[in-house]
PDB file of C-alpha atoms in Angstrom:
ATOM      1  CA  MET A  12      19.023   4.449  -0.836  1.00  0.00           C
ATOM      2  CA  ASN A  13      16.249   2.789   1.187  1.00  0.00           C
ATOM      3  CA  LEU A  14      13.382   5.258   1.168  1.00  0.00           C
ATOM      4  CA  PHE A  15      11.707   3.419   4.054  1.00  0.00           C
ATOM      5  CA  GLN A  16      14.762   3.131   6.290  1.00  0.00           C
ATOM      6  CA  ASN A  17      14.375   5.007   9.582  1.00  0.00           C
ATOM      7  CA  ALA A  18      10.627   5.546   9.059  1.00  0.00           C
ATOM      8  CA  LYS A  19       9.056   6.858  12.258  1.00  0.00           C
ATOM      9  CA  PHE A  20       5.563   6.373  13.630  1.00  0.00           C
ATOM     10  CA  PHE A  21       3.648   9.649  13.276  1.00  0.00           C
ATOM     11  CA  THR A  22       0.008   9.142  14.261  1.00  0.00           C
ATOM     12  CA  THR A  23      -2.967   6.792  14.131  1.00  0.00           C
ATOM     13  CA  VAL A  24      -6.507   7.836  13.221  1.00  0.00           C
ATOM     14  CA  ASN A  25      -9.926   6.229  13.275  1.00  0.00           C
ATOM     15  CA  HIS A  26     -11.911   9.016  11.566  1.00  0.00           C
ATOM     16  CA  LEU A  27     -11.283  10.962   8.356  1.00  0.00           C
ATOM     17  CA  LYS A  28     -11.592  14.264  10.185  1.00  0.00           C
ATOM     18  CA  ASP A  29      -8.442  13.373  12.139  1.00  0.00           C
ATOM     19  CA  LEU A  30      -6.235  12.762   9.086  1.00  0.00           C
ATOM     20  CA  PRO A  31      -2.993  14.778   9.310  1.00  0.00           C
ATOM     21  CA  ASP A  32      -1.945  17.428   6.802  1.00  0.00           C
ATOM     22  CA  THR A  33       0.838  15.773   4.789  1.00  0.00           C
ATOM     23  CA  PRO A  34       2.635  16.796   1.579  1.00  0.00           C
ATOM     24  CA  ALA A  35       2.265  13.364  -0.057  1.00  0.00           C
ATOM     25  CA  GLU A  36       1.731   9.769   0.989  1.00  0.00           C
ATOM     26  CA  ILE A  37       1.632   6.207  -0.315  1.00  0.00           C
ATOM     27  CA  ALA A  38      -0.533   3.551   1.306  1.00  0.00           C
ATOM     28  CA  PHE A  39      -0.093  -0.167   1.957  1.00  0.00           C
ATOM     29  CA  VAL A  40      -3.174  -2.357   1.813  1.00  0.00           C
ATOM     30  CA  GLY A  41      -3.988  -6.042   1.455  1.00  0.00           C
ATOM     31  CA  ARG A  42      -6.212  -8.915   2.497  1.00  0.00           C
ATOM     32  CA  SER A  43      -5.986  -9.863   6.145  1.00  0.00           C
ATOM     33  CA  ASN A  44      -2.963 -12.111   6.737  1.00  0.00           C
ATOM     34  CA  ALA A  45      -1.450 -11.399   3.295  1.00  0.00           C
ATOM     35  CA  GLY A  46       1.837 -10.304   4.879  1.00  0.00           C
ATOM     36  CA  LYS A  47       1.358  -6.535   4.862  1.00  0.00           C
ATOM     37  CA  SER A  48       2.751  -5.805   8.320  1.00  0.00           C
ATOM     38  CA  SER A  49       5.737  -8.087   7.728  1.00  0.00           C
ATOM     39  CA  ALA A  50       6.445  -6.315   4.423  1.00  0.00           C
ATOM     40  CA  ILE A  51       6.374  -2.902   6.111  1.00  0.00           C
ATOM     41  CA  ASN A  52       8.669  -4.107   8.894  1.00  0.00           C
ATOM     42  CA  THR A  53      11.101  -5.545   6.335  1.00  0.00           C
ATOM     43  CA  LEU A  54      11.137  -2.417   4.168  1.00  0.00           C
ATOM     44  CA  THR A  55      11.757  -0.184   7.180  1.00  0.00           C
ATOM     45  CA  ASN A  56      14.258  -2.628   8.710  1.00  0.00           C
ATOM     46  CA  HIS A  57      12.263  -2.515  11.920  1.00  0.00           C
ATOM     47  CA  VAL A  58      11.113  -5.506  13.944  1.00  0.00           C
ATOM     48  CA  ARG A  59       7.745  -4.151  15.085  1.00  0.00           C
ATOM     49  CA  LEU A  60       7.069  -0.857  13.317  1.00  0.00           C
ATOM     50  CA  ALA A  61       3.861  -2.407  11.971  1.00  0.00           C
ATOM     51  CA  TYR A  62       2.260  -4.859  14.372  1.00  0.00           C
ATOM     52  CA  VAL A  63       2.401  -8.473  13.164  1.00  0.00           C
ATOM     53  CA  SER A  64      -0.310 -10.753  14.488  1.00  0.00           C
ATOM     54  CA  LYS A  65      -1.333 -14.333  13.839  1.00  0.00           C
ATOM     55  CA  THR A  66      -4.933 -13.141  14.171  1.00  0.00           C
ATOM     56  CA  PRO A  67      -6.012 -11.552  10.850  1.00  0.00           C
ATOM     57  CA  GLY A  68      -7.654  -8.155  10.954  1.00  0.00           C
ATOM     58  CA  ARG A  69      -5.970  -6.723  14.042  1.00  0.00           C
ATOM     59  CA  THR A  70      -5.051  -3.448  12.324  1.00  0.00           C
ATOM     60  CA  GLN A  71      -8.253  -1.427  12.569  1.00  0.00           C
ATOM     61  CA  HIS A  72      -6.927   2.116  12.275  1.00  0.00           C
ATOM     62  CA  ILE A  73      -5.066   4.154   9.656  1.00  0.00           C
ATOM     63  CA  ASN A  74      -1.454   4.403  10.807  1.00  0.00           C
ATOM     64  CA  PHE A  75       0.904   7.089   9.490  1.00  0.00           C
ATOM     65  CA  PHE A  76       4.697   6.791   9.353  1.00  0.00           C
ATOM     66  CA  GLU A  77       7.004   9.636   8.340  1.00  0.00           C
ATOM     67  CA  LEU A  78       9.714   8.835   5.786  1.00  0.00           C
ATOM     68  CA  THR A  79      13.158  10.391   5.555  1.00  0.00           C
ATOM     69  CA  ASN A  80      12.156  12.432   2.491  1.00  0.00           C
ATOM     70  CA  GLY A  81       9.428  14.211   4.485  1.00  0.00           C
ATOM     71  CA  SER A  82       6.612  12.252   2.837  1.00  0.00           C
ATOM     72  CA  PHE A  83       4.505   9.584   4.513  1.00  0.00           C
ATOM     73  CA  MET A  84       3.759   5.877   4.396  1.00  0.00           C
ATOM     74  CA  VAL A  85       0.296   4.774   5.488  1.00  0.00           C
ATOM     75  CA  ASP A  86      -0.671   1.362   6.847  1.00  0.00           C
ATOM     76  CA  LEU A  87      -4.339   0.680   6.104  1.00  0.00           C
ATOM     77  CA  PRO A  88      -6.655  -1.884   7.740  1.00  0.00           C
ATOM     78  CA  GLY A  89      -6.570  -5.334   6.185  1.00  0.00           C
ATOM     79  CA  TYR A  90      -9.690  -6.284   4.267  1.00  0.00           C
ATOM     80  CA  GLY A  91     -11.509  -9.592   4.288  1.00  0.00           C
ATOM     81  CA  TYR A  92     -11.836 -11.925   7.231  1.00  0.00           C
ATOM     82  CA  ALA A  93     -11.473 -10.345  10.660  1.00  0.00           C
ATOM     83  CA  GLN A  94     -12.608 -11.486  14.093  1.00  0.00           C
ATOM     84  CA  VAL A  95     -14.246  -8.214  15.078  1.00  0.00           C
ATOM     85  CA  PRO A  96     -17.820  -7.108  15.815  1.00  0.00           C
ATOM     86  CA  GLU A  97     -19.908  -6.237  12.757  1.00  0.00           C
ATOM     87  CA  ALA A  98     -20.253  -2.604  13.804  1.00  0.00           C
ATOM     88  CA  VAL A  99     -16.465  -2.239  13.946  1.00  0.00           C
ATOM     89  CA  ARG A 100     -16.066  -3.970  10.577  1.00  0.00           C
ATOM     90  CA  THR A 101     -18.652  -1.673   8.962  1.00  0.00           C
ATOM     91  CA  HIS A 102     -16.923   1.413  10.334  1.00  0.00           C
ATOM     92  CA  TRP A 103     -13.499   0.521   9.091  1.00  0.00           C
ATOM     93  CA  VAL A 104     -14.712  -0.624   5.656  1.00  0.00           C
ATOM     94  CA  LYS A 105     -16.203   2.846   5.195  1.00  0.00           C
ATOM     95  CA  LEU A 106     -13.074   4.475   6.631  1.00  0.00           C
ATOM     96  CA  LEU A 107     -10.859   2.524   4.243  1.00  0.00           C
ATOM     97  CA  GLY A 108     -13.087   3.227   1.229  1.00  0.00           C
ATOM     98  CA  ASP A 109     -13.444   6.935   1.889  1.00  0.00           C
ATOM     99  CA  TYR A 110      -9.713   7.319   2.475  1.00  0.00           C
ATOM    100  CA  LEU A 111      -8.746   5.526  -0.741  1.00  0.00           C
ATOM    101  CA  GLN A 112     -11.116   7.475  -2.972  1.00  0.00           C
ATOM    102  CA  GLN A 113     -11.084  10.912  -1.321  1.00  0.00           C
ATOM    103  CA  ARG A 114      -7.593  11.453   0.089  1.00  0.00           C
ATOM    104  CA  ALA A 115      -5.937  14.121  -2.083  1.00  0.00           C
ATOM    105  CA  GLN A 116      -2.445  13.490  -0.693  1.00  0.00           C
ATOM    106  CA  LEU A 117      -2.520   9.792  -1.658  1.00  0.00           C
ATOM    107  CA  ILE A 118      -0.317   9.404  -4.740  1.00  0.00           C
ATOM    108  CA  GLY A 119      -0.126   5.616  -5.050  1.00  0.00           C
ATOM    109  CA  LEU A 120      -1.142   2.288  -3.546  1.00  0.00           C
ATOM    110  CA  VAL A 121       1.058  -0.691  -2.629  1.00  0.00           C
ATOM    111  CA  LEU A 122      -1.198  -3.755  -2.703  1.00  0.00           C
ATOM    112  CA  ILE A 123       0.004  -6.861  -0.850  1.00  0.00           C
ATOM    113  CA  MET A 124      -1.072 -10.312  -2.013  1.00  0.00           C
ATOM    114  CA  ASP A 125       0.065 -13.728  -0.817  1.00  0.00           C
ATOM    115  CA  ALA A 126       2.044 -15.148  -3.761  1.00  0.00           C
ATOM    116  CA  ARG A 127       0.395 -18.513  -3.166  1.00  0.00           C
ATOM    117  CA  HIS A 128      -3.117 -17.023  -3.483  1.00  0.00           C
ATOM    118  CA  PRO A 129      -2.953 -13.909  -5.701  1.00  0.00           C
ATOM    119  CA  LEU A 130      -5.794 -11.923  -7.226  1.00  0.00           C
ATOM    120  CA  LYS A 131      -8.615 -13.219  -5.068  1.00  0.00           C
ATOM    121  CA  ASN A 132     -12.045 -11.617  -5.494  1.00  0.00           C
ATOM    122  CA  LEU A 133     -11.392  -8.995  -2.827  1.00  0.00           C
ATOM    123  CA  ASP A 134      -8.105  -8.038  -4.504  1.00  0.00           C
ATOM    124  CA  ILE A 135      -9.890  -7.565  -7.821  1.00  0.00           C
ATOM    125  CA  GLN A 136     -12.537  -5.483  -6.068  1.00  0.00           C
ATOM    126  CA  MET A 137      -9.786  -3.320  -4.577  1.00  0.00           C
ATOM    127  CA  LEU A 138      -8.254  -2.707  -8.026  1.00  0.00           C
ATOM    128  CA  ASP A 139     -11.668  -1.821  -9.446  1.00  0.00           C
ATOM    129  CA  PHE A 140     -12.426   0.415  -6.469  1.00  0.00           C
ATOM    130  CA  PHE A 141      -9.128   2.313  -6.636  1.00  0.00           C
ATOM    131  CA  HIS A 142      -9.206   2.625 -10.420  1.00  0.00           C
ATOM    132  CA  ILE A 143     -11.417   5.717 -10.346  1.00  0.00           C
ATOM    133  CA  THR A 144      -8.606   7.721  -8.696  1.00  0.00           C
ATOM    134  CA  GLY A 145      -6.312   7.257 -11.708  1.00  0.00           C
ATOM    135  CA  ARG A 146      -3.367   6.702  -9.376  1.00  0.00           C
ATOM    136  CA  PRO A 147      -0.786   3.923  -9.743  1.00  0.00           C
ATOM    137  CA  VAL A 148      -0.784   0.569  -7.975  1.00  0.00           C
ATOM    138  CA  HIS A 149       2.281  -1.566  -7.220  1.00  0.00           C
ATOM    139  CA  ILE A 150       1.538  -5.166  -6.242  1.00  0.00           C
ATOM    140  CA  LEU A 151       3.815  -7.136  -3.922  1.00  0.00           C
ATOM    141  CA  LEU A 152       3.433 -10.908  -4.230  1.00  0.00           C
ATOM    142  CA  SER A 153       4.477 -11.585  -0.656  1.00  0.00           C
ATOM    143  CA  LYS A 154       5.706 -14.800   0.980  1.00  0.00           C
ATOM    144  CA  ALA A 155       7.487 -15.656  -2.274  1.00  0.00           C
ATOM    145  CA  ASP A 156       9.910 -17.785  -0.251  1.00  0.00           C
ATOM    146  CA  LYS A 157       7.074 -20.297   0.165  1.00  0.00           C
ATOM    147  CA  LEU A 158       7.377 -21.039  -3.569  1.00  0.00           C
ATOM    148  CA  SER A 159      10.193 -22.698  -5.512  1.00  0.00           C
ATOM    149  CA  LYS A 160      12.107 -20.581  -8.023  1.00  0.00           C
ATOM    150  CA  ASN A 161      10.139 -22.106 -10.890  1.00  0.00           C
ATOM    151  CA  GLU A 162       6.855 -21.528  -9.073  1.00  0.00           C
ATOM    152  CA  GLN A 163       7.835 -17.899  -8.449  1.00  0.00           C
ATOM    153  CA  ILE A 164       8.536 -17.315 -12.147  1.00  0.00           C
ATOM    154  CA  LYS A 165       5.299 -19.021 -13.172  1.00  0.00           C
ATOM    155  CA  THR A 166       3.228 -17.106 -10.591  1.00  0.00           C
ATOM    156  CA  LEU A 167       4.666 -13.737 -11.603  1.00  0.00           C
ATOM    157  CA  SER A 168       4.012 -14.462 -15.281  1.00  0.00           C
ATOM    158  CA  THR A 169       0.446 -15.650 -14.591  1.00  0.00           C
ATOM    159  CA  VAL A 170      -0.398 -12.605 -12.479  1.00  0.00           C
ATOM    160  CA  LYS A 171       0.983 -10.225 -15.123  1.00  0.00           C
ATOM    161  CA  LYS A 172      -1.199 -11.892 -17.759  1.00  0.00           C
ATOM    162  CA  MET A 173      -4.273 -11.640 -15.538  1.00  0.00           C
ATOM    163  CA  LEU A 174      -3.521  -7.966 -14.875  1.00  0.00           C
ATOM    164  CA  LYS A 175      -3.256  -6.985 -18.552  1.00  0.00           C
ATOM    165  CA  PRO A 176      -6.844  -5.679 -18.793  1.00  0.00           C
ATOM    166  CA  TYR A 177      -6.186  -3.497 -15.742  1.00  0.00           C
ATOM    167  CA  MET A 178      -2.833  -2.275 -17.035  1.00  0.00           C
ATOM    168  CA  GLU A 179      -4.586  -0.894 -20.117  1.00  0.00           C
ATOM    169  CA  ARG A 180      -6.648   1.481 -17.982  1.00  0.00           C
ATOM    170  CA  GLN A 181      -4.354   2.118 -15.019  1.00  0.00           C
ATOM    171  CA  LYS A 182      -0.643   2.220 -14.140  1.00  0.00           C
ATOM    172  CA  ILE A 183      -0.092  -1.137 -12.416  1.00  0.00           C
ATOM    173  CA  SER A 184       3.176  -2.956 -11.723  1.00  0.00           C
ATOM    174  CA  VAL A 185       3.882  -6.225  -9.901  1.00  0.00           C
ATOM    175  CA  GLN A 186       6.846  -7.956  -8.283  1.00  0.00           C
ATOM    176  CA  LEU A 187       7.793 -10.877  -6.057  1.00  0.00           C
ATOM    177  CA  PHE A 188       8.547 -10.093  -2.406  1.00  0.00           C
ATOM    178  CA  SER A 189       9.722 -12.044   0.612  1.00  0.00           C
ATOM    179  CA  SER A 190      10.024 -10.582   4.098  1.00  0.00           C
ATOM    180  CA  LEU A 191      11.873 -13.669   5.318  1.00  0.00           C
ATOM    181  CA  LYS A 192      14.499 -13.576   2.543  1.00  0.00           C
ATOM    182  CA  LYS A 193      14.426  -9.775   2.210  1.00  0.00           C
ATOM    183  CA  GLN A 194      13.686 -10.245  -1.481  1.00  0.00           C
ATOM    184  CA  GLY A 195      12.437  -7.345  -3.595  1.00  0.00           C
ATOM    185  CA  ILE A 196      13.256  -4.417  -1.297  1.00  0.00           C
ATOM    186  CA  GLU A 197      15.210  -2.496  -3.951  1.00  0.00           C
ATOM    187  CA  GLU A 198      12.398  -2.798  -6.489  1.00  0.00           C
ATOM    188  CA  VAL A 199       9.804  -1.402  -4.087  1.00  0.00           C
ATOM    189  CA  ASN A 200      12.108   1.514  -3.297  1.00  0.00           C
ATOM    190  CA  GLU A 201      12.602   2.259  -6.992  1.00  0.00           C
ATOM    191  CA  VAL A 202       8.898   2.214  -7.839  1.00  0.00           C
ATOM    192  CA  VAL A 203       7.743   4.274  -4.856  1.00  0.00           C
ATOM    193  CA  GLY A 204      10.706   6.646  -5.204  1.00  0.00           C
ATOM    194  CA  LYS A 205       9.580   7.424  -8.761  1.00  0.00           C
ATOM    195  CA  TRP A 206       6.051   8.130  -7.539  1.00  0.00           C
ATOM    196  CA  PHE A 207       7.315  10.699  -5.056  1.00  0.00           C
ATOM    197  CA  ALA A 208       9.700  12.220  -7.631  1.00  0.00           C
ATOM    198  CA  GLU A 209       6.936  12.541 -10.235  1.00  0.00           C
ATOM    199  CA  HIS A 210       4.593  14.065  -7.666  1.00  0.00           C
ATOM    200  CA  ALA A 211       7.227  16.606  -6.633  1.00  0.00           C
ATOM    201  CA  GLU A 212       7.868  17.526 -10.282  1.00  0.00           C
ATOM    202  CA  ILE A 213       4.155  18.041 -10.949  1.00  0.00           C
ATOM    203  CA  ALA A 214       3.876  20.182  -7.827  1.00  0.00           C
ATOM    204  CA  ARG A 215       6.823  22.326  -8.968  1.00  0.00           C
ATOM    205  CA  SER A 216       5.328  22.711 -12.450  1.00  0.00           C
ATOM    206  CA  ASN A 217       1.966  23.771 -11.047  1.00  0.00           C
ATOM    207  CA  LEU A 218       3.688  26.314  -8.822  1.00  0.00           C
ATOM    208  CA  ILE A 219       5.543  27.807 -11.794  1.00  0.00           C
ATOM    209  CA  GLU A 220       2.426  27.882 -13.978  1.00  0.00           C
ATOM    210  CA  SER A 221       0.219  29.372 -11.255  1.00  0.00           C
ATOM    211  CA  PRO A 222       2.316  31.879  -9.292  1.00  0.00           C
ATOM    212  CA  ASP A 223       0.609  34.012  -6.683  1.00  0.00           C
ATOM    213  CA  ILE A 224      -0.492  37.305  -8.206  1.00  0.00           C
ATOM    214  CA  GLU A 225      -0.414  40.276  -5.893  1.00  0.00           C
ATOM    215  CA  ALA A 226      -3.055  42.899  -6.350  1.00  0.00           C
TER     216      ALA A 226
END
């Protein structure tokens, strides 16, 4: 089952105070032009659910999409280069940072990296920044179709080796992904599906352990 199939746009926000009340959500993030919007469109089987632009940094708001299981997928602003005024950039860097570290409903992060240029400084900073939440990260090495099969295998192996120090302190997984070839969709569904299932189980356990006590 494709968890992302039939995802529907829910709302867009530009301030934390406007964040909707959701049961649980996973967020997509990545460097500008890493292929995030294309990955979301491919996973949801929708041509323009997430806006794809040749100009990096066009997504400047937090966009919420409702999934078929009642949970939510969140498209976050790209980080890095963006042709926007400095005041706008400063605002959305703070918005992104506060959301990632303070959002209680956020149960996991899908981090998009261009397979040809993985683990750049800003990607490492994102891993370090998100680490304090203790929540899992799943990395999509996007645009894998730009690499030969041998290059894909080598890149995946290299990235896994580089991530070992992070894997010791945080739950991190990584895979190859191609929007053009629709490669890796099932793996993303499996990983994110487990996140939602584990979250639901924890919520049920907490409810059983802490029932409402009537006076």
